[in-house]
mmCIF file as gemmi writes it, N, C-alpha and C atoms, coordinates in Angstrom:
data_model
loop_
_atom_site.group_PDB
_atom_site.id
_atom_site.type_symbol
_atom_site.label_atom_id
_atom_site.label_alt_id
_atom_site.label_comp_id
_atom_site.label_asym_id
_atom_site.label_entity_id
_atom_site.label_seq_id
_atom_site.pdbx_PDB_ins_code
_atom_site.Cartn_x
_atom_site.Cartn_y
_atom_site.Cartn_z
_atom_site.occupancy
_atom_site.B_iso_or_equiv
_atom_site.pdbx_formal_charge
_atom_site.auth_seq_id
_atom_site.auth_asym_id
_atom_site.pdbx_PDB_model_num
ATOM 1 N N . UNK Axp A 1 ? 122.551 115.009 117.79 1 0 ? 1 A 1
ATOM 2 C CA . UNK Axp A 1 ? 122.779 113.682 118.359 1 0 ? 1 A 1
ATOM 3 C C . UNK Axp A 1 ? 123.582 112.855 117.355 1 0 ? 1 A 1
ATOM 4 N N . UNK Axp A 2 ? 124.79 112.533 117.72 1 0 ? 2 A 1
ATOM 5 C CA . UNK Axp A 2 ? 125.659 111.787 116.828 1 0 ? 2 A 1
ATOM 6 C C . UNK Axp A 2 ? 125.826 110.382 117.377 1 0 ? 2 A 1
ATOM 7 N N . UNK Axp A 3 ? 125.056 109.452 116.814 1 0 ? 3 A 1
ATOM 8 C CA . UNK Axp A 3 ? 125.045 108.08 117.314 1 0 ? 3 A 1
ATOM 9 C C . UNK Axp A 3 ? 125.591 107.163 116.229 1 0 ? 3 A 1
ATOM 10 N N . UNK Axp A 4 ? 126.55 106.313 116.556 1 0 ? 4 A 1
ATOM 11 C CA . UNK Axp A 4 ? 127.047 105.366 115.541 1 0 ? 4 A 1
ATOM 12 C C . UNK Axp A 4 ? 125.969 104.367 115.151 1 0 ? 4 A 1
ATOM 13 N N . UNK Axp A 5 ? 125.923 104.039 113.878 1 0 ? 5 A 1
ATOM 14 C CA . UNK Axp A 5 ? 124.883 103.134 113.392 1 0 ? 5 A 1
ATOM 15 C C . UNK Axp A 5 ? 125.25 101.69 113.699 1 0 ? 5 A 1
ATOM 16 N N . UNK Axp A 6 ? 124.312 100.934 114.252 1 0 ? 6 A 1
ATOM 17 C CA . UNK Axp A 6 ? 124.573 99.513 114.525 1 0 ? 6 A 1
ATOM 18 C C . UNK Axp A 6 ? 124.486 98.704 113.236 1 0 ? 6 A 1
ATOM 19 N N . UNK Axp A 7 ? 125.07 97.523 113.207 1 0 ? 7 A 1
ATOM 20 C CA . UNK Axp A 7 ? 124.938 96.679 112.007 1 0 ? 7 A 1
ATOM 21 C C . UNK Axp A 7 ? 123.526 96.122 111.867 1 0 ? 7 A 1
ATOM 22 N N . UNK Axp A 8 ? 123.128 95.879 110.644 1 0 ? 8 A 1
ATOM 23 C CA . UNK Axp A 8 ? 121.813 95.273 110.377 1 0 ? 8 A 1
ATOM 24 C C . UNK Axp A 8 ? 121.992 93.76 110.391 1 0 ? 8 A 1
ATOM 25 N N . UNK Axp A 9 ? 121.255 93.053 111.262 1 0 ? 9 A 1
ATOM 26 C CA . UNK Axp A 9 ? 121.518 91.623 111.476 1 0 ? 9 A 1
ATOM 27 C C . UNK Axp A 9 ? 120.871 90.697 110.449 1 0 ? 9 A 1
ATOM 28 N N . UNK Axp A 10 ? 120.507 91.213 109.284 1 0 ? 10 A 1
ATOM 29 C CA . UNK Axp A 10 ? 119.911 90.374 108.255 1 0 ? 10 A 1
ATOM 30 C C . UNK Axp A 10 ? 120.093 91.065 106.911 1 0 ? 10 A 1
ATOM 31 N N . UNK Axp A 11 ? 120.014 90.306 105.813 1 0 ? 11 A 1
ATOM 32 C CA . UNK Axp A 11 ? 120.136 90.949 104.489 1 0 ? 11 A 1
ATOM 33 C C . UNK Axp A 11 ? 118.921 91.827 104.186 1 0 ? 11 A 1
ATOM 34 N N . UNK Axp A 12 ? 119.163 92.952 103.566 1 0 ? 12 A 1
ATOM 35 C CA . UNK Axp A 12 ? 118.072 93.854 103.179 1 0 ? 12 A 1
ATOM 36 C C . UNK Axp A 12 ? 117.844 93.683 101.679 1 0 ? 12 A 1
ATOM 37 N N . UNK Axp A 13 ? 116.646 93.196 101.288 1 0 ? 13 A 1
ATOM 38 C CA . UNK Axp A 13 ? 116.427 92.84 99.878 1 0 ? 13 A 1
ATOM 39 C C . UNK Axp A 13 ? 116.022 94.022 99.004 1 0 ? 13 A 1
ATOM 40 N N . UNK Axp A 14 ? 116.454 95.22 99.357 1 0 ? 14 A 1
ATOM 41 C CA . UNK Axp A 14 ? 116.164 96.399 98.547 1 0 ? 14 A 1
ATOM 42 C C . UNK Axp A 14 ? 117.138 97.491 98.953 1 0 ? 14 A 1
ATOM 43 N N . UNK Axp A 15 ? 117.352 98.459 98.07 1 0 ? 15 A 1
ATOM 44 C CA . UNK Axp A 15 ? 118.251 99.562 98.448 1 0 ? 15 A 1
ATOM 45 C C . UNK Axp A 15 ? 117.62 100.443 99.522 1 0 ? 15 A 1
ATOM 46 N N . UNK Axp A 16 ? 118.419 100.826 100.486 1 0 ? 16 A 1
ATOM 47 C CA . UNK Axp A 16 ? 117.939 101.73 101.536 1 0 ? 16 A 1
ATOM 48 C C . UNK Axp A 16 ? 118.619 103.08 101.321 1 0 ? 16 A 1
ATOM 49 N N . UNK Axp A 17 ? 117.853 104.085 100.873 1 0 ? 17 A 1
ATOM 50 C CA . UNK Axp A 17 ? 118.479 105.364 100.504 1 0 ? 17 A 1
ATOM 51 C C . UNK Axp A 17 ? 118.627 106.329 101.67 1 0 ? 17 A 1
ATOM 52 N N . UNK Axp A 18 ? 118.729 105.801 102.88 1 0 ? 18 A 1
ATOM 53 C CA . UNK Axp A 18 ? 118.86 106.655 104.056 1 0 ? 18 A 1
ATOM 54 C C . UNK Axp A 18 ? 119.46 105.827 105.177 1 0 ? 18 A 1
ATOM 55 N N . UNK Axp A 19 ? 120.141 106.495 106.102 1 0 ? 19 A 1
ATOM 56 C CA . UNK Axp A 19 ? 120.646 105.743 107.266 1 0 ? 19 A 1
ATOM 57 C C . UNK Axp A 19 ? 119.526 105.383 108.229 1 0 ? 19 A 1
ATOM 58 N N . UNK Axp A 20 ? 119.631 104.227 108.827 1 0 ? 20 A 1
ATOM 59 C CA . UNK Axp A 20 ? 118.634 103.779 109.803 1 0 ? 20 A 1
ATOM 60 C C . UNK Axp A 20 ? 119.279 103.845 111.186 1 0 ? 20 A 1
ATOM 61 N N . UNK Axp A 21 ? 118.858 104.808 112.003 1 0 ? 21 A 1
ATOM 62 C CA . UNK Axp A 21 ? 119.564 105.051 113.274 1 0 ? 21 A 1
ATOM 63 C C . UNK Axp A 21 ? 119.088 104.176 114.425 1 0 ? 21 A 1
ATOM 64 N N . UNK Axp A 22 ? 118.656 102.965 114.132 1 0 ? 22 A 1
ATOM 65 C CA . UNK Axp A 22 ? 118.294 102.032 115.194 1 0 ? 22 A 1
ATOM 66 C C . UNK Axp A 22 ? 118.334 100.618 114.622 1 0 ? 22 A 1
ATOM 67 N N . UNK Axp A 23 ? 118.547 99.613 115.476 1 0 ? 23 A 1
ATOM 68 C CA . UNK Axp A 23 ? 118.535 98.237 114.969 1 0 ? 23 A 1
ATOM 69 C C . UNK Axp A 23 ? 117.117 97.793 114.602 1 0 ? 23 A 1
ATOM 70 N N . UNK Axp A 24 ? 116.993 97.084 113.503 1 0 ? 24 A 1
ATOM 71 C CA . UNK Axp A 24 ? 115.693 96.558 113.074 1 0 ? 24 A 1
ATOM 72 C C . UNK Axp A 24 ? 115.663 95.072 113.406 1 0 ? 24 A 1
ATOM 73 N N . UNK Axp A 25 ? 114.869 94.675 114.418 1 0 ? 25 A 1
ATOM 74 C CA . UNK Axp A 25 ? 114.94 93.299 114.923 1 0 ? 25 A 1
ATOM 75 C C . UNK Axp A 25 ? 114.051 92.315 114.165 1 0 ? 25 A 1
ATOM 76 N N . UNK Axp A 26 ? 113.792 92.578 112.892 1 0 ? 26 A 1
ATOM 77 C CA . UNK Axp A 26 ? 112.942 91.679 112.118 1 0 ? 26 A 1
ATOM 78 C C . UNK Axp A 26 ? 113.259 91.885 110.642 1 0 ? 26 A 1
ATOM 79 N N . UNK Axp A 27 ? 113.075 90.854 109.806 1 0 ? 27 A 1
ATOM 80 C CA . UNK Axp A 27 ? 113.264 91.05 108.359 1 0 ? 27 A 1
ATOM 81 C C . UNK Axp A 27 ? 112.137 91.885 107.758 1 0 ? 27 A 1
ATOM 82 N N . UNK Axp A 28 ? 112.446 92.621 106.731 1 0 ? 28 A 1
ATOM 83 C CA . UNK Axp A 28 ? 111.443 93.461 106.069 1 0 ? 28 A 1
ATOM 84 C C . UNK Axp A 28 ? 111.126 92.82 104.723 1 0 ? 28 A 1
ATOM 85 N N . UNK Axp A 29 ? 110.018 92.058 104.64 1 0 ? 29 A 1
ATOM 86 C CA . UNK Axp A 29 ? 109.744 91.276 103.426 1 0 ? 29 A 1
ATOM 87 C C . UNK Axp A 29 ? 108.902 92.036 102.405 1 0 ? 29 A 1
ATOM 88 N N . UNK Axp A 30 ? 109.135 93.331 102.271 1 0 ? 30 A 1
ATOM 89 C CA . UNK Axp A 30 ? 108.383 94.119 101.307 1 0 ? 30 A 1
ATOM 90 C C . UNK Axp A 30 ? 109.235 95.306 100.904 1 0 ? 30 A 1
ATOM 91 N N . UNK Axp A 31 ? 108.98 95.855 99.708 1 0 ? 31 A 1
ATOM 92 C CA . UNK Axp A 31 ? 109.739 97.041 99.306 1 0 ? 31 A 1
ATOM 93 C C . UNK Axp A 31 ? 109.293 98.279 100.077 1 0 ? 31 A 1
ATOM 94 N N . UNK Axp A 32 ? 110.235 99.119 100.4 1 0 ? 32 A 1
ATOM 95 C CA . UNK Axp A 32 ? 109.907 100.399 101.034 1 0 ? 32 A 1
ATOM 96 C C . UNK Axp A 32 ? 109.747 101.419 99.916 1 0 ? 32 A 1
ATOM 97 N N . UNK Axp A 33 ? 108.533 101.935 99.771 1 0 ? 33 A 1
ATOM 98 C CA . UNK Axp A 33 ? 108.204 102.735 98.597 1 0 ? 33 A 1
ATOM 99 C C . UNK Axp A 33 ? 108.209 104.229 98.872 1 0 ? 33 A 1
ATOM 100 N N . UNK Axp A 34 ? 108.812 104.628 99.969 1 0 ? 34 A 1
ATOM 101 C CA . UNK Axp A 34 ? 108.86 106.055 100.263 1 0 ? 34 A 1
ATOM 102 C C . UNK Axp A 34 ? 110.114 106.341 101.065 1 0 ? 34 A 1
ATOM 103 N N . UNK Axp A 35 ? 110.702 107.511 100.859 1 0 ? 35 A 1
ATOM 104 C CA . UNK Axp A 35 ? 111.851 107.869 101.699 1 0 ? 35 A 1
ATOM 105 C C . UNK Axp A 35 ? 111.398 108.162 103.121 1 0 ? 35 A 1
ATOM 106 N N . UNK Axp A 36 ? 112.224 107.811 104.076 1 0 ? 36 A 1
ATOM 107 C CA . UNK Axp A 36 ? 111.873 108.012 105.481 1 0 ? 36 A 1
ATOM 108 C C . UNK Axp A 36 ? 112.928 108.905 106.123 1 0 ? 36 A 1
ATOM 109 N N . UNK Axp A 37 ? 112.566 110.124 106.443 1 0 ? 37 A 1
ATOM 110 C CA . UNK Axp A 37 ? 113.529 111.017 107.102 1 0 ? 37 A 1
ATOM 111 C C . UNK Axp A 37 ? 113.604 110.733 108.595 1 0 ? 37 A 1
ATOM 112 N N . UNK Axp A 38 ? 114.544 109.898 108.998 1 0 ? 38 A 1
ATOM 113 C CA . UNK Axp A 38 ? 114.679 109.536 110.405 1 0 ? 38 A 1
ATOM 114 C C . UNK Axp A 38 ? 115.323 110.666 111.185 1 0 ? 38 A 1
ATOM 115 N N . UNK Axp A 39 ? 115.147 110.737 112.491 1 0 ? 39 A 1
ATOM 116 C CA . UNK Axp A 39 ? 114.309 109.848 113.302 1 0 ? 39 A 1
ATOM 117 C C . UNK Axp A 39 ? 112.812 110.13 113.128 1 0 ? 39 A 1
ATOM 118 N N . UNK Axp A 40 ? 111.999 109.091 113.27 1 0 ? 40 A 1
ATOM 119 C CA . UNK Axp A 40 ? 110.555 109.206 113.071 1 0 ? 40 A 1
ATOM 120 C C . UNK Axp A 40 ? 109.843 109.032 114.406 1 0 ? 40 A 1
ATOM 121 N N . UNK Axp A 41 ? 109.029 109.997 114.798 1 0 ? 41 A 1
ATOM 122 C CA . UNK Axp A 41 ? 108.202 109.801 116.001 1 0 ? 41 A 1
ATOM 123 C C . UNK Axp A 41 ? 107.053 108.856 115.679 1 0 ? 41 A 1
ATOM 124 N N . UNK Axp A 42 ? 107.044 107.71 116.333 1 0 ? 42 A 1
ATOM 125 C CA . UNK Axp A 42 ? 105.998 106.73 116.069 1 0 ? 42 A 1
ATOM 126 C C . UNK Axp A 42 ? 104.809 106.969 116.986 1 0 ? 42 A 1
ATOM 127 N N . UNK Axp A 43 ? 103.581 106.651 116.576 1 0 ? 43 A 1
ATOM 128 C CA . UNK Axp A 43 ? 103.215 106.036 115.293 1 0 ? 43 A 1
ATOM 129 C C . UNK Axp A 43 ? 103.404 106.987 114.107 1 0 ? 43 A 1
ATOM 130 N N . UNK Axp A 44 ? 103.478 106.424 112.898 1 0 ? 44 A 1
ATOM 131 C CA . UNK Axp A 44 ? 103.714 107.213 111.69 1 0 ? 44 A 1
ATOM 132 C C . UNK Axp A 44 ? 102.379 107.706 111.141 1 0 ? 44 A 1
ATOM 133 N N . UNK Axp A 45 ? 102.172 109.015 111.147 1 0 ? 45 A 1
ATOM 134 C CA . UNK Axp A 45 ? 100.868 109.553 110.722 1 0 ? 45 A 1
ATOM 135 C C . UNK Axp A 45 ? 100.794 109.756 109.211 1 0 ? 45 A 1
ATOM 136 N N . UNK Axp A 46 ? 101.15 108.737 108.459 1 0 ? 46 A 1
ATOM 137 C CA . UNK Axp A 46 ? 101.057 108.817 107.007 1 0 ? 46 A 1
ATOM 138 C C . UNK Axp A 46 ? 100.895 107.411 106.463 1 0 ? 46 A 1
ATOM 139 N N . UNK Axp A 47 ? 100.294 107.276 105.27 1 0 ? 47 A 1
ATOM 140 C CA . UNK Axp A 47 ? 100.115 105.923 104.717 1 0 ? 47 A 1
ATOM 141 C C . UNK Axp A 47 ? 101.454 105.301 104.339 1 0 ? 47 A 1
ATOM 142 N N . UNK Axp A 48 ? 101.653 104.08 104.789 1 0 ? 48 A 1
ATOM 143 C CA . UNK Axp A 48 ? 102.862 103.334 104.437 1 0 ? 48 A 1
ATOM 144 C C . UNK Axp A 48 ? 102.423 102.082 103.688 1 0 ? 48 A 1
ATOM 145 N N . UNK Axp A 49 ? 102.704 102.01 102.392 1 0 ? 49 A 1
ATOM 146 C CA . UNK Axp A 49 ? 102.272 100.835 101.62 1 0 ? 49 A 1
ATOM 147 C C . UNK Axp A 49 ? 103.078 99.602 101.995 1 0 ? 49 A 1
ATOM 148 N N . UNK Axp A 50 ? 102.47 98.677 102.705 1 0 ? 50 A 1
ATOM 149 C CA . UNK Axp A 50 ? 103.146 97.457 103.125 1 0 ? 50 A 1
ATOM 150 C C . UNK Axp A 50 ? 102.595 96.274 102.337 1 0 ? 50 A 1
ATOM 151 N N . UNK Axp A 51 ? 103.482 95.517 101.735 1 0 ? 51 A 1
ATOM 152 C CA . UNK Axp A 51 ? 103.087 94.329 100.987 1 0 ? 51 A 1
ATOM 153 C C . UNK Axp A 51 ? 103.922 93.15 101.454 1 0 ? 51 A 1
ATOM 154 N N . UNK Axp A 52 ? 103.355 92.183 102.119 1 0 ? 52 A 1
ATOM 155 C CA . UNK Axp A 52 ? 101.968 92.126 102.586 1 0 ? 52 A 1
ATOM 156 C C . UNK Axp A 52 ? 101.77 92.968 103.843 1 0 ? 52 A 1
ATOM 157 N N . UNK Axp A 53 ? 100.526 93.168 104.287 1 0 ? 53 A 1
ATOM 158 C CA . UNK Axp A 53 ? 100.296 93.888 105.546 1 0 ? 53 A 1
ATOM 159 C C . UNK Axp A 53 ? 100.919 93.144 106.723 1 0 ? 53 A 1
ATOM 160 N N . UNK Axp A 54 ? 101.329 93.903 107.707 1 0 ? 54 A 1
ATOM 161 C CA . UNK Axp A 54 ? 101.958 93.296 108.885 1 0 ? 54 A 1
ATOM 162 C C . UNK Axp A 54 ? 100.898 93.148 109.976 1 0 ? 54 A 1
ATOM 163 N N . UNK Axp A 55 ? 100.465 91.914 110.261 1 0 ? 55 A 1
ATOM 164 C CA . UNK Axp A 55 ? 99.354 91.712 111.205 1 0 ? 55 A 1
ATOM 165 C C . UNK Axp A 55 ? 99.813 91.601 112.649 1 0 ? 55 A 1
ATOM 166 N N . UNK Axp A 56 ? 100.878 92.33 112.995 1 0 ? 56 A 1
ATOM 167 C CA . UNK Axp A 56 ? 101.373 92.269 114.371 1 0 ? 56 A 1
ATOM 168 C C . UNK Axp A 56 ? 102.115 93.558 114.661 1 0 ? 56 A 1
ATOM 169 N N . UNK Axp A 57 ? 102.248 93.906 115.93 1 0 ? 57 A 1
ATOM 170 C CA . UNK Axp A 57 ? 103.017 95.119 116.266 1 0 ? 57 A 1
ATOM 171 C C . UNK Axp A 57 ? 104.476 94.964 115.843 1 0 ? 57 A 1
ATOM 172 N N . UNK Axp A 58 ? 105.027 96.019 115.314 1 0 ? 58 A 1
ATOM 173 C CA . UNK Axp A 58 ? 106.425 95.995 114.876 1 0 ? 58 A 1
ATOM 174 C C . UNK Axp A 58 ? 107.273 96.648 115.959 1 0 ? 58 A 1
ATOM 175 N N . UNK Axp A 59 ? 108.11 95.868 116.635 1 0 ? 59 A 1
ATOM 176 C CA . UNK Axp A 59 ? 108.929 96.436 117.718 1 0 ? 59 A 1
ATOM 177 C C . UNK Axp A 59 ? 110.098 97.232 117.158 1 0 ? 59 A 1
ATOM 178 N N . UNK Axp A 60 ? 110.077 98.527 117.339 1 0 ? 60 A 1
ATOM 179 C CA . UNK Axp A 60 ? 111.174 99.369 116.899 1 0 ? 60 A 1
ATOM 180 C C . UNK Axp A 60 ? 111.912 99.891 118.127 1 0 ? 60 A 1
ATOM 181 N N . UNK Axp A 61 ? 113.213 99.723 118.113 1 0 ? 61 A 1
ATOM 182 C CA . UNK Axp A 61 ? 114.023 100.163 119.243 1 0 ? 61 A 1
ATOM 183 C C . UNK Axp A 61 ? 114.639 101.499 118.878 1 0 ? 61 A 1
ATOM 184 N N . UNK Axp A 62 ? 114.085 102.557 119.436 1 0 ? 62 A 1
ATOM 185 C CA . UNK Axp A 62 ? 114.607 103.886 119.147 1 0 ? 62 A 1
ATOM 186 C C . UNK Axp A 62 ? 115.733 104.21 120.121 1 0 ? 62 A 1
ATOM 187 N N . UNK Axp A 63 ? 116.766 104.854 119.583 1 0 ? 63 A 1
ATOM 188 C CA . UNK Axp A 63 ? 117.874 105.262 120.438 1 0 ? 63 A 1
ATOM 189 C C . UNK Axp A 63 ? 117.502 106.548 121.161 1 0 ? 63 A 1
ATOM 190 N N . UNK Axp A 64 ? 117.611 106.515 122.452 1 0 ? 64 A 1
ATOM 191 C CA . UNK Axp A 64 ? 117.278 107.692 123.253 1 0 ? 64 A 1
ATOM 192 C C . UNK Axp A 64 ? 118.559 108.236 123.848 1 0 ? 64 A 1
ATOM 193 N N . UNK Axp A 65 ? 118.99 109.371 123.318 1 0 ? 65 A 1
ATOM 194 C CA . UNK Axp A 65 ? 120.26 109.925 123.765 1 0 ? 65 A 1
ATOM 195 C C . UNK Axp A 65 ? 120.015 110.856 124.945 1 0 ? 65 A 1
């Protein structure tokens, strides 16, 4: 599946060492402390250290080819 990457509509305050194959409709106010091999089938069955914790559902728009 060869999908062009959309632009990220906000500044990312940390290096992202991988392509993100979907738009992220919210700012990420914490460091991402693990590499993420996308695409990821959600929910993510592994611990993700979030600082601070996110007390709401995170809407992720996955591209369905």
